[in-house]
CSV table of C-alpha atoms in Angstrom, one decimal:
chain,number,residue,atom,x,y,z
A,1,MET,CA,-2.2,-1.7,-25.1
A,2,ILE,CA,-4.4,-1.7,-22.1
A,3,LYS,CA,-4.4,-5.6,-22.0
A,4,GLN,CA,-0.4,-5.9,-22.4
A,5,ARG,CA,-0.1,-3.7,-19.3
A,6,ASN,CA,-2.4,-5.8,-17.7
A,7,GLN,CA,-0.5,-9.1,-18.5
A,8,TYR,CA,3.0,-7.5,-17.9
A,9,PHE,CA,2.2,-6.8,-14.3
A,10,LYS,CA,0.8,-9.7,-13.7
A,11,LYS,CA,3.2,-12.0,-15.5
A,12,TYR,CA,6.6,-10.0,-13.5
A,13,PRO,CA,5.0,-8.4,-10.6
A,14,PHE,CA,8.1,-7.5,-9.1
A,15,MET,CA,10.9,-8.2,-11.9
A,16,MET,CA,12.9,-8.3,-8.8
A,17,LEU,CA,13.1,-10.7,-5.9
A,18,SER,CA,11.2,-9.4,-2.9
A,19,ARG,CA,13.1,-9.7,0.2
A,20,SER,CA,10.8,-10.4,3.6
A,21,PHE,CA,11.8,-9.4,6.8
A,22,LYS,CA,10.3,-8.7,10.2
A,23,VAL,CA,10.4,-5.9,12.4
A,24,PRO,CA,10.6,-5.4,16.6
A,25,PHE,CA,8.1,-3.0,17.6
A,26,GLN,CA,7.5,-2.2,21.2
A,27,GLY,CA,6.0,-6.2,21.8
A,28,THR,CA,4.5,-6.9,18.7
A,29,THR,CA,6.5,-7.8,15.0
A,30,ILE,CA,5.8,-5.4,11.9
A,31,CYS,CA,5.8,-7.6,8.9
A,32,ALA,CA,7.6,-5.6,5.9
A,33,GLU,CA,9.6,-6.6,2.2
A,34,SER,CA,11.4,-5.0,-0.2
A,35,THR,CA,13.3,-4.8,-3.6
A,36,PHE,CA,16.6,-3.3,-4.6
A,37,GLY,CA,16.7,-0.5,-7.4
A,38,ARG,CA,19.8,1.1,-8.8
A,39,ASN,CA,18.6,5.2,-8.3
A,40,GLY,CA,16.6,5.2,-5.5
A,41,HIS,CA,14.3,3.4,-2.8
A,42,ILE,CA,10.8,4.3,-1.7
A,43,LEU,CA,8.7,3.7,1.0
A,44,MET,CA,5.2,3.0,0.6
A,45,LEU,CA,2.8,3.8,3.3
A,46,HIS,CA,-1.3,2.3,2.7
A,47,GLY,CA,-3.6,3.5,4.1
A,48,GLY,CA,-6.5,2.9,7.5
A,49,GLY,CA,-8.6,0.4,5.5
A,50,LYS,CA,-6.0,-1.1,3.8
A,51,ASP,CA,-2.6,-3.0,3.9
A,52,ARG,CA,0.9,-3.5,1.7
A,53,LYS,CA,-0.5,-5.0,-1.1
A,54,VAL,CA,-2.8,-1.9,-1.9
A,55,PHE,CA,0.7,-0.7,-3.1
A,56,TYR,CA,2.3,-4.1,-5.6
A,57,LYS,CA,0.9,-2.5,-8.7
A,58,TYR,CA,2.9,0.7,-8.3
A,59,ARG,CA,5.8,-1.0,-7.1
A,60,ALA,CA,6.1,-2.7,-10.4
A,61,LEU,CA,5.8,0.6,-12.0
A,62,MET,CA,9.0,2.2,-9.5
A,63,ASP,CA,10.7,-0.8,-11.0
A,64,THR,CA,10.4,-0.2,-14.6
A,65,LEU,CA,11.6,3.3,-13.0
A,66,GLY,CA,14.5,1.1,-11.4
A,67,PHE,CA,13.4,2.3,-7.6
A,68,GLY,CA,13.4,0.2,-5.5
A,69,THR,CA,10.9,-0.3,-2.7
A,70,THR,CA,10.3,-1.2,0.9
A,71,LEU,CA,6.5,-1.8,1.7
A,72,PHE,CA,4.5,-3.0,5.5
A,73,ASP,CA,1.8,-3.5,7.2
A,74,PHE,CA,1.1,-1.4,10.1
A,75,ILE,CA,-0.2,-2.1,13.3
A,76,GLY,CA,-3.7,-3.8,12.9
A,77,HIS,CA,-3.5,-4.8,9.0
A,78,GLY,CA,-2.6,-7.4,7.1
A,79,GLU,CA,0.4,-10.1,7.6
A,80,THR,CA,1.2,-8.0,11.1
A,81,GLY,CA,-1.7,-7.7,12.8
A,82,GLY,CA,-2.5,-6.9,16.0
A,83,ASP,CA,-5.3,-4.6,17.5
A,84,ILE,CA,-5.4,-1.3,15.6
A,85,HIS,CA,-7.0,0.7,18.5
A,86,ALA,CA,-3.5,0.4,20.2
A,87,SER,CA,-2.1,2.4,17.3
A,88,SER,CA,-2.6,5.5,16.2
A,89,LEU,CA,-1.6,8.4,13.5
A,90,PHE,CA,1.9,8.9,16.0
A,91,SER,CA,2.6,4.9,16.3
A,92,ARG,CA,2.3,5.0,12.1
A,93,THR,CA,5.1,7.0,12.0
A,94,MET,CA,6.9,5.4,14.6
A,95,GLN,CA,6.3,2.2,13.0
A,96,ALA,CA,7.5,3.6,9.3
A,97,LYS,CA,10.4,5.2,11.2
A,98,ALA,CA,11.4,1.5,13.3
A,99,VAL,CA,11.1,0.3,9.2
A,100,ILE,CA,13.7,2.3,7.8
A,101,ALA,CA,16.0,2.3,10.8
A,102,PHE,CA,15.7,-2.1,10.7
A,103,HIS,CA,16.1,-2.3,7.4
A,104,ASP,CA,19.0,-0.1,7.0
A,105,GLN,CA,18.2,1.3,3.6
A,106,PRO,CA,18.7,5.1,2.2
A,107,ILE,CA,15.4,6.1,1.9
A,108,THR,CA,15.1,8.9,-1.1
A,109,GLY,CA,11.5,8.9,-1.4
A,110,CYS,CA,8.0,8.1,0.4
A,111,MET,CA,4.6,7.5,-0.9
A,112,GLY,CA,2.1,7.7,1.2
A,113,ILE,CA,-2.3,6.9,0.4
A,114,SER,CA,-5.2,8.2,2.2
A,115,MET,CA,-3.9,8.1,5.9
A,116,GLY,CA,-0.6,7.2,5.0
A,117,ALA,CA,0.3,10.9,2.9
A,118,TYR,CA,-0.3,12.1,6.2
A,119,ASN,CA,2.5,9.2,8.2
A,120,ALA,CA,4.4,10.8,5.2
A,121,LEU,CA,3.9,14.3,5.2
A,122,HIS,CA,5.7,13.7,8.8
A,123,LEU,CA,8.7,11.4,8.2
A,124,SER,CA,9.8,14.6,5.2
A,125,LYS,CA,9.8,16.8,8.6
A,126,THR,CA,13.5,14.4,10.0
A,127,ILE,CA,14.0,12.3,7.0
A,128,LYS,CA,15.9,14.2,3.9
A,129,LEU,CA,13.5,13.0,1.0
A,130,HIS,CA,14.2,13.4,-2.1
A,131,SER,CA,10.5,12.9,-3.1
A,132,LEU,CA,7.3,12.9,-1.5
A,133,ILE,CA,4.1,11.3,-3.2
A,134,LEU,CA,1.0,12.1,-1.4
A,135,MET,CA,-2.2,10.2,-3.3
A,136,VAL,CA,-5.8,10.6,-2.2
A,137,PRO,CA,-4.4,12.3,0.6
A,138,GLY,CA,-5.8,12.6,3.9
A,139,VAL,CA,-4.8,15.2,6.6
A,140,TYR,CA,-5.5,15.1,10.5
A,141,SER,CA,-6.0,18.3,13.0
A,142,PRO,CA,-2.9,17.8,15.6
A,143,LEU,CA,-5.3,16.8,18.3
A,144,ALA,CA,-6.0,13.5,16.9
A,145,CYS,CA,-2.2,12.6,16.4
A,146,LYS,CA,-1.7,10.8,19.5
A,147,VAL,CA,-5.2,9.5,20.0
A,148,LYS,CA,-5.5,5.9,20.0
A,149,PHE,CA,-8.3,4.6,16.8
A,150,GLY,CA,-11.7,3.9,18.0
A,151,PRO,CA,-14.2,6.4,19.4
A,152,ASP,CA,-12.1,9.4,20.6
A,153,PHE,CA,-10.1,9.6,17.5
A,154,SER,CA,-13.3,9.2,15.2
A,155,GLU,CA,-14.7,12.0,17.2
A,156,ILE,CA,-11.9,14.7,16.7
A,157,ILE,CA,-11.8,13.9,12.5
A,158,ARG,CA,-16.0,13.8,12.5
A,159,LYS,CA,-15.7,17.3,13.4
A,160,PHE,CA,-16.7,19.6,10.8
A,161,ARG,CA,-13.8,20.0,8.5
A,162,SER,CA,-11.5,19.8,11.3
A,163,TRP,CA,-8.6,19.1,8.4
A,164,GLU,CA,-8.5,22.5,8.3
A,165,GLU,CA,-6.9,23.3,11.7
A,166,THR,CA,-4.4,20.3,10.0
A,167,ASP,CA,-0.1,20.9,10.5
A,168,ALA,CA,0.3,19.2,6.9
A,169,TRP,CA,-0.2,23.0,5.0
A,170,SER,CA,3.1,24.4,7.6
A,171,ILE,CA,5.1,20.5,6.8
A,172,ALA,CA,4.3,20.8,3.3
A,173,ALA,CA,5.4,24.1,3.3
A,174,GLU,CA,9.3,23.5,4.5
A,175,PHE,CA,9.6,20.4,2.0
A,176,THR,CA,12.3,21.1,-0.7
A,177,GLY,CA,12.3,18.6,-2.5
A,178,ASN,CA,9.7,17.0,-5.5
A,179,LEU,CA,5.9,16.7,-4.1
A,180,LEU,CA,3.3,14.9,-6.2
A,181,VAL,CA,0.0,15.0,-5.2
A,182,ILE,CA,-2.5,12.7,-6.5
A,183,ALA,CA,-6.1,13.4,-6.5
A,184,ALA,CA,-9.4,11.7,-7.6
A,185,GLU,CA,-12.2,13.4,-9.7
A,186,ASN,CA,-14.9,11.7,-7.4
A,187,ASP,CA,-13.5,11.8,-4.4
A,188,ALA,CA,-16.1,11.1,-1.4
A,189,ILE,CA,-13.8,10.8,1.3
A,190,ILE,CA,-11.3,13.6,0.7
A,191,PRO,CA,-12.3,17.0,0.2
A,192,ALA,CA,-10.7,18.5,-3.1
A,193,GLU,CA,-9.5,21.7,-0.8
A,194,ILE,CA,-6.8,19.3,0.3
A,195,PRO,CA,-4.7,18.0,-2.2
A,196,ASP,CA,-5.2,21.9,-3.9
A,197,LYS,CA,-4.1,23.0,-0.7
A,198,LEU,CA,-1.5,21.0,0.0
A,199,VAL,CA,0.7,21.9,-3.4
A,200,ALA,CA,-0.3,25.5,-2.9
A,201,CYS,CA,1.3,25.5,0.1
A,202,ALA,CA,4.9,23.4,-0.8
A,203,SER,CA,6.1,27.1,-1.8
A,204,ARG,CA,9.6,25.3,-0.9
A,205,ALA,CA,9.2,22.5,-3.0
A,206,CYS,CA,11.8,22.3,-5.9
A,207,ARG,CA,9.1,20.9,-7.8
A,208,LYS,CA,5.4,20.3,-7.3
A,209,GLU,CA,2.7,19.1,-9.2
A,210,LEU,CA,-1.1,18.3,-9.1
A,211,LEU,CA,-2.7,14.9,-11.0
A,212,THR,CA,-6.0,14.3,-10.4
A,213,ILE,CA,-6.9,11.1,-12.0
A,214,SER,CA,-10.3,11.6,-14.2
A,215,GLY,CA,-13.6,9.5,-13.1
A,216,ALA,CA,-11.8,7.5,-9.7
A,217,GLY,CA,-13.1,7.5,-6.4
A,218,HIS,CA,-11.1,7.5,-3.7
A,219,ASN,CA,-10.5,3.5,-3.8
A,220,THR,CA,-10.2,3.6,-7.7
A,221,ILE,CA,-7.1,5.1,-8.8
A,222,TRP,CA,-4.9,2.3,-10.3
A,223,GLU,CA,-8.5,1.1,-12.3
A,224,ASN,CA,-8.9,4.8,-13.9
A,225,VAL,CA,-5.3,4.5,-14.6
A,226,MET,CA,-5.3,1.1,-16.6
A,227,ARG,CA,-8.3,2.2,-18.6
A,228,SER,CA,-6.7,4.7,-20.5
A,229,GLN,CA,-3.4,5.0,-22.5
A,230,ALA,CA,-2.9,8.5,-22.5
A,231,LEU,CA,-3.5,8.9,-18.4
A,232,TYR,CA,-1.2,5.9,-18.0
A,233,LYS,CA,1.4,7.5,-19.6
A,234,LYS,CA,0.9,10.8,-18.2
A,235,THR,CA,0.8,9.0,-14.6
A,236,CYS,CA,4.1,7.2,-15.2
A,237,SER,CA,5.3,10.6,-16.7
A,238,ALA,CA,4.4,12.2,-13.4
A,239,PHE,CA,6.1,9.7,-11.6
A,240,GLU,CA,9.1,9.9,-13.0
A,241,ARG,CA,9.3,14.3,-12.8
A,242,CYS,CA,8.7,14.0,-9.3
A,243,LEU,CA,10.9,11.0,-8.7
A,244,SER,CA,13.9,11.9,-10.8
A,245,PHE,CA,17.2,13.3,-9.8
């Protein structure tokens, strides 16, 4: 079963044709791509150490569920390139909004990994999202939001338990759609309290769920999901519940 799934994703990485496009943003160009889906459209936001390719396997899963996707490389990453030190958490959220506006495709949900989960939460403040998927979610003190990536940013987030001061709790509390938080059992980067508290705070969510991937580290969610047929089915079901209208 696992071998068959691997062959499927290798042979049909997207199932539907991916369309590439470029988005002007404050003197630079953001590289993005999208697919069409009959059931809705999901914006996918990668973390600080990855690029949009991290979503290719999840995009194939979204396609089987009938959802189109848009993914892009933030400034300082992948094909977009540029100077990451000219960006910030706030800028990343603005980049995501620029992609949404340029693509002119109604977004029904957002999936964010690691740092991208924080950006997804901030998007939910101004964009009506039916679904929000936060994977190994990073959250940050508001003091770090507009500080450019570099030594000053690092100093703020390395303060002991600075994440406790985050505005993510209050944002999650206001979210009224479906929330899925995915945690890694052996995450050495994200404290276990963060996924738990995000779900606990989401008191107004239509549906909320915490899925912990056994044996997984911060960057090995997919690999661990694919090792177990039962866990694969459980993960697919969690995605489907969150994305369903």
